[in-house]
Coordinates of N, CA and C in Angstrom, one line a residue:
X1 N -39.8 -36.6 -16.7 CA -38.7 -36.0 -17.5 C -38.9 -34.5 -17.5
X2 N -40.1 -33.8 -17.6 CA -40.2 -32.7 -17.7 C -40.5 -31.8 -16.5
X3 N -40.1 -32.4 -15.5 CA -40.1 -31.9 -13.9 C -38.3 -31.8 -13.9
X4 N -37.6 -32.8 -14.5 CA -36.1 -33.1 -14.0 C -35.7 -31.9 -15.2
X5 N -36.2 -31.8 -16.2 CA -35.7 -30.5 -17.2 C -35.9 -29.0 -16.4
X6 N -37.2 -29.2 -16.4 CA -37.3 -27.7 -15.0 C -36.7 -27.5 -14.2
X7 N -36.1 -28.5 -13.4 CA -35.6 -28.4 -12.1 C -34.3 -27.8 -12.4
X8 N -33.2 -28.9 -13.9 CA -32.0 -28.5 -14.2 C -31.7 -27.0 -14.9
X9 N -33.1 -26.6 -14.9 CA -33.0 -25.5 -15.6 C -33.3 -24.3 -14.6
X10 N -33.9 -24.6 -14.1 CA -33.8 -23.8 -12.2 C -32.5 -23.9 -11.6
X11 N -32.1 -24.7 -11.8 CA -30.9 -24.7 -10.6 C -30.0 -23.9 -11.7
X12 N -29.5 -24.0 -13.8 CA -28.6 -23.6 -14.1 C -28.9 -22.2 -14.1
X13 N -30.3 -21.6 -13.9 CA -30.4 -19.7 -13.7 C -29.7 -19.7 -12.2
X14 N -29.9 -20.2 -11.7 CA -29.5 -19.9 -10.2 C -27.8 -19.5 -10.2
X15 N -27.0 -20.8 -10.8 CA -25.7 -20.8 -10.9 C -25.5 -19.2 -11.9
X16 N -25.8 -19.3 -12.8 CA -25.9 -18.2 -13.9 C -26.0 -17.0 -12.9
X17 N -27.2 -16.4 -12.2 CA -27.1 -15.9 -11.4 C -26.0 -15.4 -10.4
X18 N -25.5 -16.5 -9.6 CA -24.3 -16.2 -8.8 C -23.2 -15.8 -9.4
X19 N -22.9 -16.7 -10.7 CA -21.7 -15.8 -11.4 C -21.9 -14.4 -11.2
X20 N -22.9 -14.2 -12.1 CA -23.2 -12.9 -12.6 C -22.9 -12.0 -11.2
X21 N -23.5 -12.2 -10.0 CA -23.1 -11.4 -9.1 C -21.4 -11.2 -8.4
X22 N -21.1 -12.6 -8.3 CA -19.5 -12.4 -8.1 C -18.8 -11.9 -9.1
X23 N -19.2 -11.5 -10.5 CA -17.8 -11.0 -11.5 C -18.8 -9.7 -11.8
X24 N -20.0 -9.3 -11.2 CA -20.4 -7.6 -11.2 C -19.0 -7.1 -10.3
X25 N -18.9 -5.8 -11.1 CA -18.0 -4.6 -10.8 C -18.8 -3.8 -9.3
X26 N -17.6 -4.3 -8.0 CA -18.0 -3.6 -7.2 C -18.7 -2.4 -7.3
X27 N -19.7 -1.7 -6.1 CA -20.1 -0.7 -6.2 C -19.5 0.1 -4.9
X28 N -18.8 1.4 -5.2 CA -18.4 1.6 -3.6 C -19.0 2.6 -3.2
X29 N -20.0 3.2 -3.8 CA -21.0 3.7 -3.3 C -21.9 3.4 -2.5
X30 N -22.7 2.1 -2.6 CA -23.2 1.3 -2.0 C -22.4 0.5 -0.9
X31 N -21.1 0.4 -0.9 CA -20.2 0.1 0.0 C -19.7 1.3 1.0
X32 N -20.1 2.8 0.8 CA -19.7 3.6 1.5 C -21.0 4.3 2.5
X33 N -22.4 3.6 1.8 CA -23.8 3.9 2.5 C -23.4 3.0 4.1
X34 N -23.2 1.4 3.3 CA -23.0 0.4 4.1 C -22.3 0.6 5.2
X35 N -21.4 1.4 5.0 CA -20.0 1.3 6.1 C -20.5 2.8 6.9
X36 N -20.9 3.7 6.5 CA -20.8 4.7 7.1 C -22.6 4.7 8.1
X37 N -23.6 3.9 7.2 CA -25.0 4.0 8.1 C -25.2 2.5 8.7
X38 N -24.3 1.4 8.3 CA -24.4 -0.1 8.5 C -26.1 -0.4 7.9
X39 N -27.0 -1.3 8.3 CA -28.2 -1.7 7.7 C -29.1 -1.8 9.1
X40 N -29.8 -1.2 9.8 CA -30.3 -1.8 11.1 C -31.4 -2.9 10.8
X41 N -32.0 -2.5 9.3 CA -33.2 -3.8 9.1 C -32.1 -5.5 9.1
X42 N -31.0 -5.5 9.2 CA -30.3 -6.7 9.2 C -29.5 -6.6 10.8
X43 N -29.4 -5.4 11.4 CA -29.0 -5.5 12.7 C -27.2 -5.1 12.4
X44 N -27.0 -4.8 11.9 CA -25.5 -4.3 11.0 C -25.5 -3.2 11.5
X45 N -24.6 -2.6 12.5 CA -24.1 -1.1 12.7 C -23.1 -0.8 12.2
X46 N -22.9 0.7 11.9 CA -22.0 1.4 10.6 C -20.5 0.9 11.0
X47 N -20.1 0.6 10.1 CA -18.4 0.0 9.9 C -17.0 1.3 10.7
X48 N -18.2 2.3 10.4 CA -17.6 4.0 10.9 C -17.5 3.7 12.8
X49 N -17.9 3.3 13.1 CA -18.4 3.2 15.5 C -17.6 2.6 15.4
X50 N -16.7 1.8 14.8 CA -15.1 0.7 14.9 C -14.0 1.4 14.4
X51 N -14.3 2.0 13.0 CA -12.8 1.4 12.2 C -12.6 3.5 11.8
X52 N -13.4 4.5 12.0 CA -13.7 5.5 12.2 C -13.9 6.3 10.4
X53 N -14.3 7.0 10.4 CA -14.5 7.7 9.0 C -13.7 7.3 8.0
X54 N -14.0 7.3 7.0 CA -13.0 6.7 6.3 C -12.4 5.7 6.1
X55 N -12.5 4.9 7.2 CA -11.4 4.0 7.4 C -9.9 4.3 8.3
X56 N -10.4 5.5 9.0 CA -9.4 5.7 9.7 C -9.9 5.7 11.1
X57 N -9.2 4.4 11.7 CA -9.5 4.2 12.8 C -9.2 5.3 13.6
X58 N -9.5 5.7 15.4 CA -8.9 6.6 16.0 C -8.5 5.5 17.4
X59 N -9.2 4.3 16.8 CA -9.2 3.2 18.3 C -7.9 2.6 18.1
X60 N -6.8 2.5 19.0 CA -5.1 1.4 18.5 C -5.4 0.4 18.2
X61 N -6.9 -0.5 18.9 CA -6.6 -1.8 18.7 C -8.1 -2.3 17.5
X62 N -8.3 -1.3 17.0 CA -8.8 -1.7 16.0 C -8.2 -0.8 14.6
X63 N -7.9 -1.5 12.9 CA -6.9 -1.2 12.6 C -7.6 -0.4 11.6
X64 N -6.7 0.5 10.8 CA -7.0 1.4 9.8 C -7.2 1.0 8.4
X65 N -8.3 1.3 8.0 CA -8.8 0.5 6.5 C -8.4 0.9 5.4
X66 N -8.4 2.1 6.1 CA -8.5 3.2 4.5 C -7.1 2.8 3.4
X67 N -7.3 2.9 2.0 CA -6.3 2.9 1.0 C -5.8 1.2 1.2
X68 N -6.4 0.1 1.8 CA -6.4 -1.3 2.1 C -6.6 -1.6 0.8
X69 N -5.9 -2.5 0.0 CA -6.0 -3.3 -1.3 C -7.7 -4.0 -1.3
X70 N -8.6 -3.4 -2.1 CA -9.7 -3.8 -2.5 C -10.2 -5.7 -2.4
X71 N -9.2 -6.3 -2.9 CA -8.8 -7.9 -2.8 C -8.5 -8.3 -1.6
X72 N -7.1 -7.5 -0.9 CA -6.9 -7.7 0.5 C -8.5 -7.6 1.7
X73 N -9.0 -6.6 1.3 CA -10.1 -6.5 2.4 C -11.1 -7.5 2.3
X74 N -12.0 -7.7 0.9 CA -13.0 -8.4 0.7 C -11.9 -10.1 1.4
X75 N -11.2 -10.2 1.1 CA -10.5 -11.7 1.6 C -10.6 -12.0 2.8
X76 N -10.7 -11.2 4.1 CA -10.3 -10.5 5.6 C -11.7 -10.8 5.5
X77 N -12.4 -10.1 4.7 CA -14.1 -10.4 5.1 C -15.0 -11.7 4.9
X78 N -14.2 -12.3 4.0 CA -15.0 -13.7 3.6 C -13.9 -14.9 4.5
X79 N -12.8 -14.5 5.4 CA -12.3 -15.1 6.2 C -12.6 -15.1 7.4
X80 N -13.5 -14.0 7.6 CA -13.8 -14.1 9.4 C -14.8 -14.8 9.2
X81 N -15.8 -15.2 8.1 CA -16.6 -16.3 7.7 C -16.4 -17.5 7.9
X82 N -14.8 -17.6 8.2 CA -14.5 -19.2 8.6 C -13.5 -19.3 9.5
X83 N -12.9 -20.6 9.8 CA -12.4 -20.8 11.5 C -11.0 -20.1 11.0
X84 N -10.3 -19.8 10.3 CA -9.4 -19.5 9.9 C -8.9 -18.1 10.4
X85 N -9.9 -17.7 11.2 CA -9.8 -16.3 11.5 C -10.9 -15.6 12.3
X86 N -11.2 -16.1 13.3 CA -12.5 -15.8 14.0 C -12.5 -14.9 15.0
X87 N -13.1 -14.2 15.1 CA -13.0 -13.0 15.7 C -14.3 -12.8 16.7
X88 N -14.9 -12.8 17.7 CA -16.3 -12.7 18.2 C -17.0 -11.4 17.9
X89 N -16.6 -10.1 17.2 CA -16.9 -9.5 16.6 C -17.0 -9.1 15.3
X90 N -16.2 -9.3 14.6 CA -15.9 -9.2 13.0 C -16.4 -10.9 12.2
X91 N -16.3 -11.4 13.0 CA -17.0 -13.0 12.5 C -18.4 -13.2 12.5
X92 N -19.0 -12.0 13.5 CA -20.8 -12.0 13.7 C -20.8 -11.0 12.4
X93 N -20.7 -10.3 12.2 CA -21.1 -9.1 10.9 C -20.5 -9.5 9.7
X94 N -19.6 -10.1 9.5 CA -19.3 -10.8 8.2 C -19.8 -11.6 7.9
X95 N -20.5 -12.3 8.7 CA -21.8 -13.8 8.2 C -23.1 -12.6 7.8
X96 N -23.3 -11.5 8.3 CA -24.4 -10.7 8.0 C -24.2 -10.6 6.7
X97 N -23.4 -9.9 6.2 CA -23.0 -9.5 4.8 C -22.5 -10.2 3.6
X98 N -23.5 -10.2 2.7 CA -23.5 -10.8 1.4 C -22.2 -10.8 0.5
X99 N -21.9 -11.6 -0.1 CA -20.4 -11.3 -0.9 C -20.5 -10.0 -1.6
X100 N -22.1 -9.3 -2.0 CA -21.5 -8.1 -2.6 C -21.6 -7.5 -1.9
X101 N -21.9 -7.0 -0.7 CA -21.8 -6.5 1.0 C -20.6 -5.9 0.7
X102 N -19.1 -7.2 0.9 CA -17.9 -7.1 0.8 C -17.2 -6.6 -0.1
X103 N -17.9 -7.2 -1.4 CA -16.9 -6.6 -2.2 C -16.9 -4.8 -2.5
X104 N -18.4 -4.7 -2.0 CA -18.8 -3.1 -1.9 C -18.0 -2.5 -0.7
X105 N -17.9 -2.9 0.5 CA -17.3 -2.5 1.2 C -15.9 -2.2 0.6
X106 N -15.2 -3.0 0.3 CA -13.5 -3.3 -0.1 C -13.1 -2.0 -1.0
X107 N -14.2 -2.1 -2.0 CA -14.1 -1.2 -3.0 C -14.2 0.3 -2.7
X108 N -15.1 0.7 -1.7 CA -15.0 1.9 -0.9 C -13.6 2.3 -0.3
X109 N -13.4 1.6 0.7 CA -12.1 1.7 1.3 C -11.1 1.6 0.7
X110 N -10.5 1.2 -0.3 CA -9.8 0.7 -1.1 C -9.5 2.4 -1.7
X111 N -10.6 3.2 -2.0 CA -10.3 4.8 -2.3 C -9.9 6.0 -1.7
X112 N -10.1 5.6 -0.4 CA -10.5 6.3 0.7 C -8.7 7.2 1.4
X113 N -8.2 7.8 1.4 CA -6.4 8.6 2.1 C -6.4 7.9 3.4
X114 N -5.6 7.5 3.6 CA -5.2 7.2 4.8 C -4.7 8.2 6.0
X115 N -5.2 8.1 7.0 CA -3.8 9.3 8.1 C -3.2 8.7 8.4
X116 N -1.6 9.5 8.5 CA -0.4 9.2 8.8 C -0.5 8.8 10.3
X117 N 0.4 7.9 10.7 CA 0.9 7.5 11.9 C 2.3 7.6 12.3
X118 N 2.7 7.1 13.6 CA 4.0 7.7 13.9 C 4.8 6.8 14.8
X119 N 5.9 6.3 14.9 CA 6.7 5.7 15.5 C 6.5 5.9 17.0
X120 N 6.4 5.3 17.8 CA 6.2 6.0 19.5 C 7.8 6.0 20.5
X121 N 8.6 4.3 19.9 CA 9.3 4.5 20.9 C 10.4 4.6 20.2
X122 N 11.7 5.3 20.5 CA 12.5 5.9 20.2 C 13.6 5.1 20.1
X123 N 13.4 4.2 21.1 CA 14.3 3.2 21.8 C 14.3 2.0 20.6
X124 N 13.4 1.8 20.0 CA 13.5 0.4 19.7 C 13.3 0.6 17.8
X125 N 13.1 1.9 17.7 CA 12.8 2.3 16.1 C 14.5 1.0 14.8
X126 N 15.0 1.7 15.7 CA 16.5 1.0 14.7 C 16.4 -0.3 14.3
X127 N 15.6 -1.3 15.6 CA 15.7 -2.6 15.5 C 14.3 -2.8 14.6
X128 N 13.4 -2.2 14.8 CA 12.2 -2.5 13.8 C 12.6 -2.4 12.3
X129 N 13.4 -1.4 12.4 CA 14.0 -0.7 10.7 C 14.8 -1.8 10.0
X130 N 15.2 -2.7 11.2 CA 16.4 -3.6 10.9 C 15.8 -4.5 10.3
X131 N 14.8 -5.3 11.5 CA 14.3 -6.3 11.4 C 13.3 -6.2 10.1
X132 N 12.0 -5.2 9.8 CA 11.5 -4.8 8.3 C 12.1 -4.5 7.2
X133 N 13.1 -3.8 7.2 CA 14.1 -4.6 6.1 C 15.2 -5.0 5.5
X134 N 15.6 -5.4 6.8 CA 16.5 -7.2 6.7 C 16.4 -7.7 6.8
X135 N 15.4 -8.3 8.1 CA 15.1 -9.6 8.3 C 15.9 -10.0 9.2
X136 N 16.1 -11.2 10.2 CA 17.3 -12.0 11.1 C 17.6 -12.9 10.0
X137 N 18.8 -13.2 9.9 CA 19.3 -14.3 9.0 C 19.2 -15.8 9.6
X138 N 19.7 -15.3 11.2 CA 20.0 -16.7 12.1 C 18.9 -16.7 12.4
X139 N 17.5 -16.6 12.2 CA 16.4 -16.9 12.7 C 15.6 -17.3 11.5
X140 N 16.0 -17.1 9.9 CA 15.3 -17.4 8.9 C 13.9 -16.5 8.8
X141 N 14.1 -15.6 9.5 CA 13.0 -14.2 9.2 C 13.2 -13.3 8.3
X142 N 12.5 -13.6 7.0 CA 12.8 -12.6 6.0 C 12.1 -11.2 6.3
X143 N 12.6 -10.0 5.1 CA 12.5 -9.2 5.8 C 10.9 -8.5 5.1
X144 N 10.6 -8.1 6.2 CA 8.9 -7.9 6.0 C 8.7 -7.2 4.9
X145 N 9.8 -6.1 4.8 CA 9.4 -5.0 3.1 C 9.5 -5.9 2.0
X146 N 10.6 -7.4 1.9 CA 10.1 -8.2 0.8 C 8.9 -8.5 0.3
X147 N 7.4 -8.8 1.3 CA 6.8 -8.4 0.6 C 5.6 -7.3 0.7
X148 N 6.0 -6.2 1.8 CA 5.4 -5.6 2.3 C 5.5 -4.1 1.6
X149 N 6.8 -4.4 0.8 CA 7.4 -3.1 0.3 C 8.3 -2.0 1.2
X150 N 9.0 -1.5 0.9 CA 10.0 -0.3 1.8 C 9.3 0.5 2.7
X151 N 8.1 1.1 2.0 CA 7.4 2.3 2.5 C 6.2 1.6 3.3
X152 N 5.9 0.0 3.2 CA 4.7 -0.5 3.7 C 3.3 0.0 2.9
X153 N 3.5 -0.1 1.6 CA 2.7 0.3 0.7 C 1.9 -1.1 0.2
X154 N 2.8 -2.3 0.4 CA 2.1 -3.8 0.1 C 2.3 -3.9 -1.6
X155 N 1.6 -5.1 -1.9 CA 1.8 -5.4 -3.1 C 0.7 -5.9 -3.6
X156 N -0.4 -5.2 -4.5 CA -1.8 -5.3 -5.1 C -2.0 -7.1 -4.9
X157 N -3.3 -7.6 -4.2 CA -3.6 -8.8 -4.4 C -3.1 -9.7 -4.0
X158 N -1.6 -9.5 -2.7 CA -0.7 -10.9 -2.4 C -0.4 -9.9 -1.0
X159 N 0.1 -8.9 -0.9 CA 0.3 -8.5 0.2 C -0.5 -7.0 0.5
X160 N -0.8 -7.4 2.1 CA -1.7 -6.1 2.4 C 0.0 -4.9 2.7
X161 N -1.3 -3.6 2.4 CA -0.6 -2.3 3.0 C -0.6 -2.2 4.5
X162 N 0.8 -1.4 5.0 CA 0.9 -2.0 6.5 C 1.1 -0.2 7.1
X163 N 1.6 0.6 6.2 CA 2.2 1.5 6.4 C 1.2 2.6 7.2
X164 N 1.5 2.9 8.7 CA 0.7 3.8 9.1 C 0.0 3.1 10.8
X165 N -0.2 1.6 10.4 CA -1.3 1.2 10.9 C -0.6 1.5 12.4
X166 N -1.5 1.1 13.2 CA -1.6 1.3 14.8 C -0.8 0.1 15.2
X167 N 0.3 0.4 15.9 CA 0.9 -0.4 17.1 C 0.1 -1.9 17.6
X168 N -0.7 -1.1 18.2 CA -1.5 -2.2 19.1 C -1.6 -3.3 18.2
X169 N -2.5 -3.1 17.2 CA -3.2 -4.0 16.0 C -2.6 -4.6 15.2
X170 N -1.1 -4.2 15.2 CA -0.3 -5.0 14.5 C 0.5 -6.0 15.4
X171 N 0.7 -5.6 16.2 CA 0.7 -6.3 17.8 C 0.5 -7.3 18.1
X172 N -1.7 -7.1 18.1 CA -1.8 -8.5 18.2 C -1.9 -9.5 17.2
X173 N -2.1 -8.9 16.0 CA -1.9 -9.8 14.8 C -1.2 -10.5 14.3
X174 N 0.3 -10.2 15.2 CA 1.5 -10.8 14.8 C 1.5 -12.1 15.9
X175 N 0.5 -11.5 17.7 CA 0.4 -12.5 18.0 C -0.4 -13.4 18.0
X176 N -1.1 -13.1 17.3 CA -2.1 -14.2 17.1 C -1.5 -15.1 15.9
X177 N -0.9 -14.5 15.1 CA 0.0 -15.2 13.9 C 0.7 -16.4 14.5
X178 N 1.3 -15.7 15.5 CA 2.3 -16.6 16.2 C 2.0 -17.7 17.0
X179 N 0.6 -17.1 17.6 CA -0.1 -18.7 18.0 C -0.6 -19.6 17.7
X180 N -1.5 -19.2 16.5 CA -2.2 -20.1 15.7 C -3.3 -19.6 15.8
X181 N -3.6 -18.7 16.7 CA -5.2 -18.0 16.4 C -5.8 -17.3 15.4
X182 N -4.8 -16.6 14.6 CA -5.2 -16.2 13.2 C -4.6 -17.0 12.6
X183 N -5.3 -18.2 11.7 CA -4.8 -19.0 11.0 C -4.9 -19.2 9.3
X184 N -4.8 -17.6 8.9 CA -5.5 -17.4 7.2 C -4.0 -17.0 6.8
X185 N -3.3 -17.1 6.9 CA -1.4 -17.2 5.8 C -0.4 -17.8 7.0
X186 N -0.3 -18.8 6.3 CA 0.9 -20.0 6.6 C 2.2 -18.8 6.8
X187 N 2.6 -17.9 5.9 CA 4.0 -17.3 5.8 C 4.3 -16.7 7.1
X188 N 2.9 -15.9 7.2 CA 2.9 -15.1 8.5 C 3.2 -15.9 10.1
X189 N 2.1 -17.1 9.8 CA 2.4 -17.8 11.1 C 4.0 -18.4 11.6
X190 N 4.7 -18.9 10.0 CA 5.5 -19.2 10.4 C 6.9 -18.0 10.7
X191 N 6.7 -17.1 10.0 CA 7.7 -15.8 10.2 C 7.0 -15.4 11.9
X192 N 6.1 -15.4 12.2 CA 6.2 -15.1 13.2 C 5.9 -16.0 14.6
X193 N 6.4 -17.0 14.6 CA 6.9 -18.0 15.6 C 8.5 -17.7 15.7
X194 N 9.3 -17.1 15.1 CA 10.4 -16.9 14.8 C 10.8 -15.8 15.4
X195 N 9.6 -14.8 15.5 CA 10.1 -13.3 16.3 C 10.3 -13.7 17.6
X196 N 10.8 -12.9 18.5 CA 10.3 -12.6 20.0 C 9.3 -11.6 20.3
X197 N 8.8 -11.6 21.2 CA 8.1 -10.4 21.5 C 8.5 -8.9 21.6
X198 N 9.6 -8.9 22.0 CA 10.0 -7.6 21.5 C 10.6 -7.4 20.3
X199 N 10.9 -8.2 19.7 CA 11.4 -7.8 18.0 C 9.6 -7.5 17.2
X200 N 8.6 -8.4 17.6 CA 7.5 -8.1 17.4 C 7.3 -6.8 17.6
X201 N 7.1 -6.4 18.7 CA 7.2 -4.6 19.1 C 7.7 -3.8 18.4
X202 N 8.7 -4.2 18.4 CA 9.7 -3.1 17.3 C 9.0 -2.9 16.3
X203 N 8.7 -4.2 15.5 CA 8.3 -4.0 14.4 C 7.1 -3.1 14.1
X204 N 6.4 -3.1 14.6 CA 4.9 -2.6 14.9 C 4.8 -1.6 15.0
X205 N 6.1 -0.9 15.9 CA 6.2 0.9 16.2 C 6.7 1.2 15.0
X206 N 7.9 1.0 14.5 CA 8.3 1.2 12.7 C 7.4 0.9 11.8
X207 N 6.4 -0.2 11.8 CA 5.1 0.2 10.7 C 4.8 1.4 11.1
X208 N 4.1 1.9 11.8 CA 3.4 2.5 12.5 C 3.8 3.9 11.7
X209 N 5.4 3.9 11.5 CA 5.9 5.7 11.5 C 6.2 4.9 10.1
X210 N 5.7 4.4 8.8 CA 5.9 4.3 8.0 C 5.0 4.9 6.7
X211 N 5.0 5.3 5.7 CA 4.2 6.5 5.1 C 4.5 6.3 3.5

């Protein structure tokens, strides 16, 4: 009896414990050591050799963090954790990192200005403008500023900020949305089985010059 009291009393510090660490108040100081030196005693290189200072990527096909909704990121990170979203890069370093890893990370970036980006093709800006905030009617594609917002600013906690990001990376995330290879929001997958590829494009270069 007094092994089974020990034991339940071990396991309820333990639980006690984890709370206590999930509802601590990020630190993004410790999330901005993380991201800028990574950890080499865990094999973790800095978050900065991908996604570039700040969070401002300079690579197209890796995407821009900076000013990213704190909830939106940490979610991205405990998702490449599972098949929902697997990436052979971002799926090896997110199993490295502890949930307060993440939530320190999120919390960093989450502060961080973003740089402006820019529309590239000229040709096809109208139709992205169209398609982001109107949507096709005959295709049941609502329109992305519904919940993305006008300016691609997003919506704290439900929708990520879009505004600025890189072409490429929006690119492929729409196709991967569309295939089923990113499989972490049902809305997305199914809004974008609906696009074509070039309404996809469009869209991507009008995030892109959005601010």
């Amino acid at each position: 009896m007094k092994s089974l009291l020990v034991a339940t009393l071990a396991l309820g510090n333990v639980a006690v414990a984890a709370e206590a660490q999930r509802t601590a108040k990020p630190d993004a100081a410790k999330g901005a050591t993380l991201y800028d030196s990574g950890d080499t005693a865990r094999g973790l290189p800095a978050c900065l050799s991908c996604h570039g200072a700040n969070g401002n990527s300079t690579i197209a096909a890796n995407p821009k963090l900076s000013a990213q909704f704190e909830a939106y990121t940490h979610k991205q990170l405990v998702d490449f954790t599972t098949p929902q979203r697997n990436n052979p890069v971002m799926s090896t370093y997110a199993k490295m990192l502890t949930d307060e890893d993440k939530r320190n990370i999120a919390a960093y970036l989450s502060t961080q200005k973003v740089k402006p980006g820019a529309a590239k093709n000229k040709d096809t800006v109208e139709l992205g403008r169209k398609i982001y905030r109107g949507g096709i009617a005959d295709k049941g594609v609502a329109a992305c500023a519904s919940c993305h917002g006008a300016a691609g600013s997003g919506i704290p906690v439900q929708y990520p900020r879009l505004a600025g990001q890189h072409q490429d990376y929006t690119m492929t995330q729409l196709t991967a949305f569309k295939s089923g290879a990113r499989a972490n929001s049902p809305q997305m997958t199914t809004l974008a089985q609906r696009l074509s590829e070039a309404e996809m494009q469009a869209v991507a270069d009008y995030i892109a010059g959005l601010r």
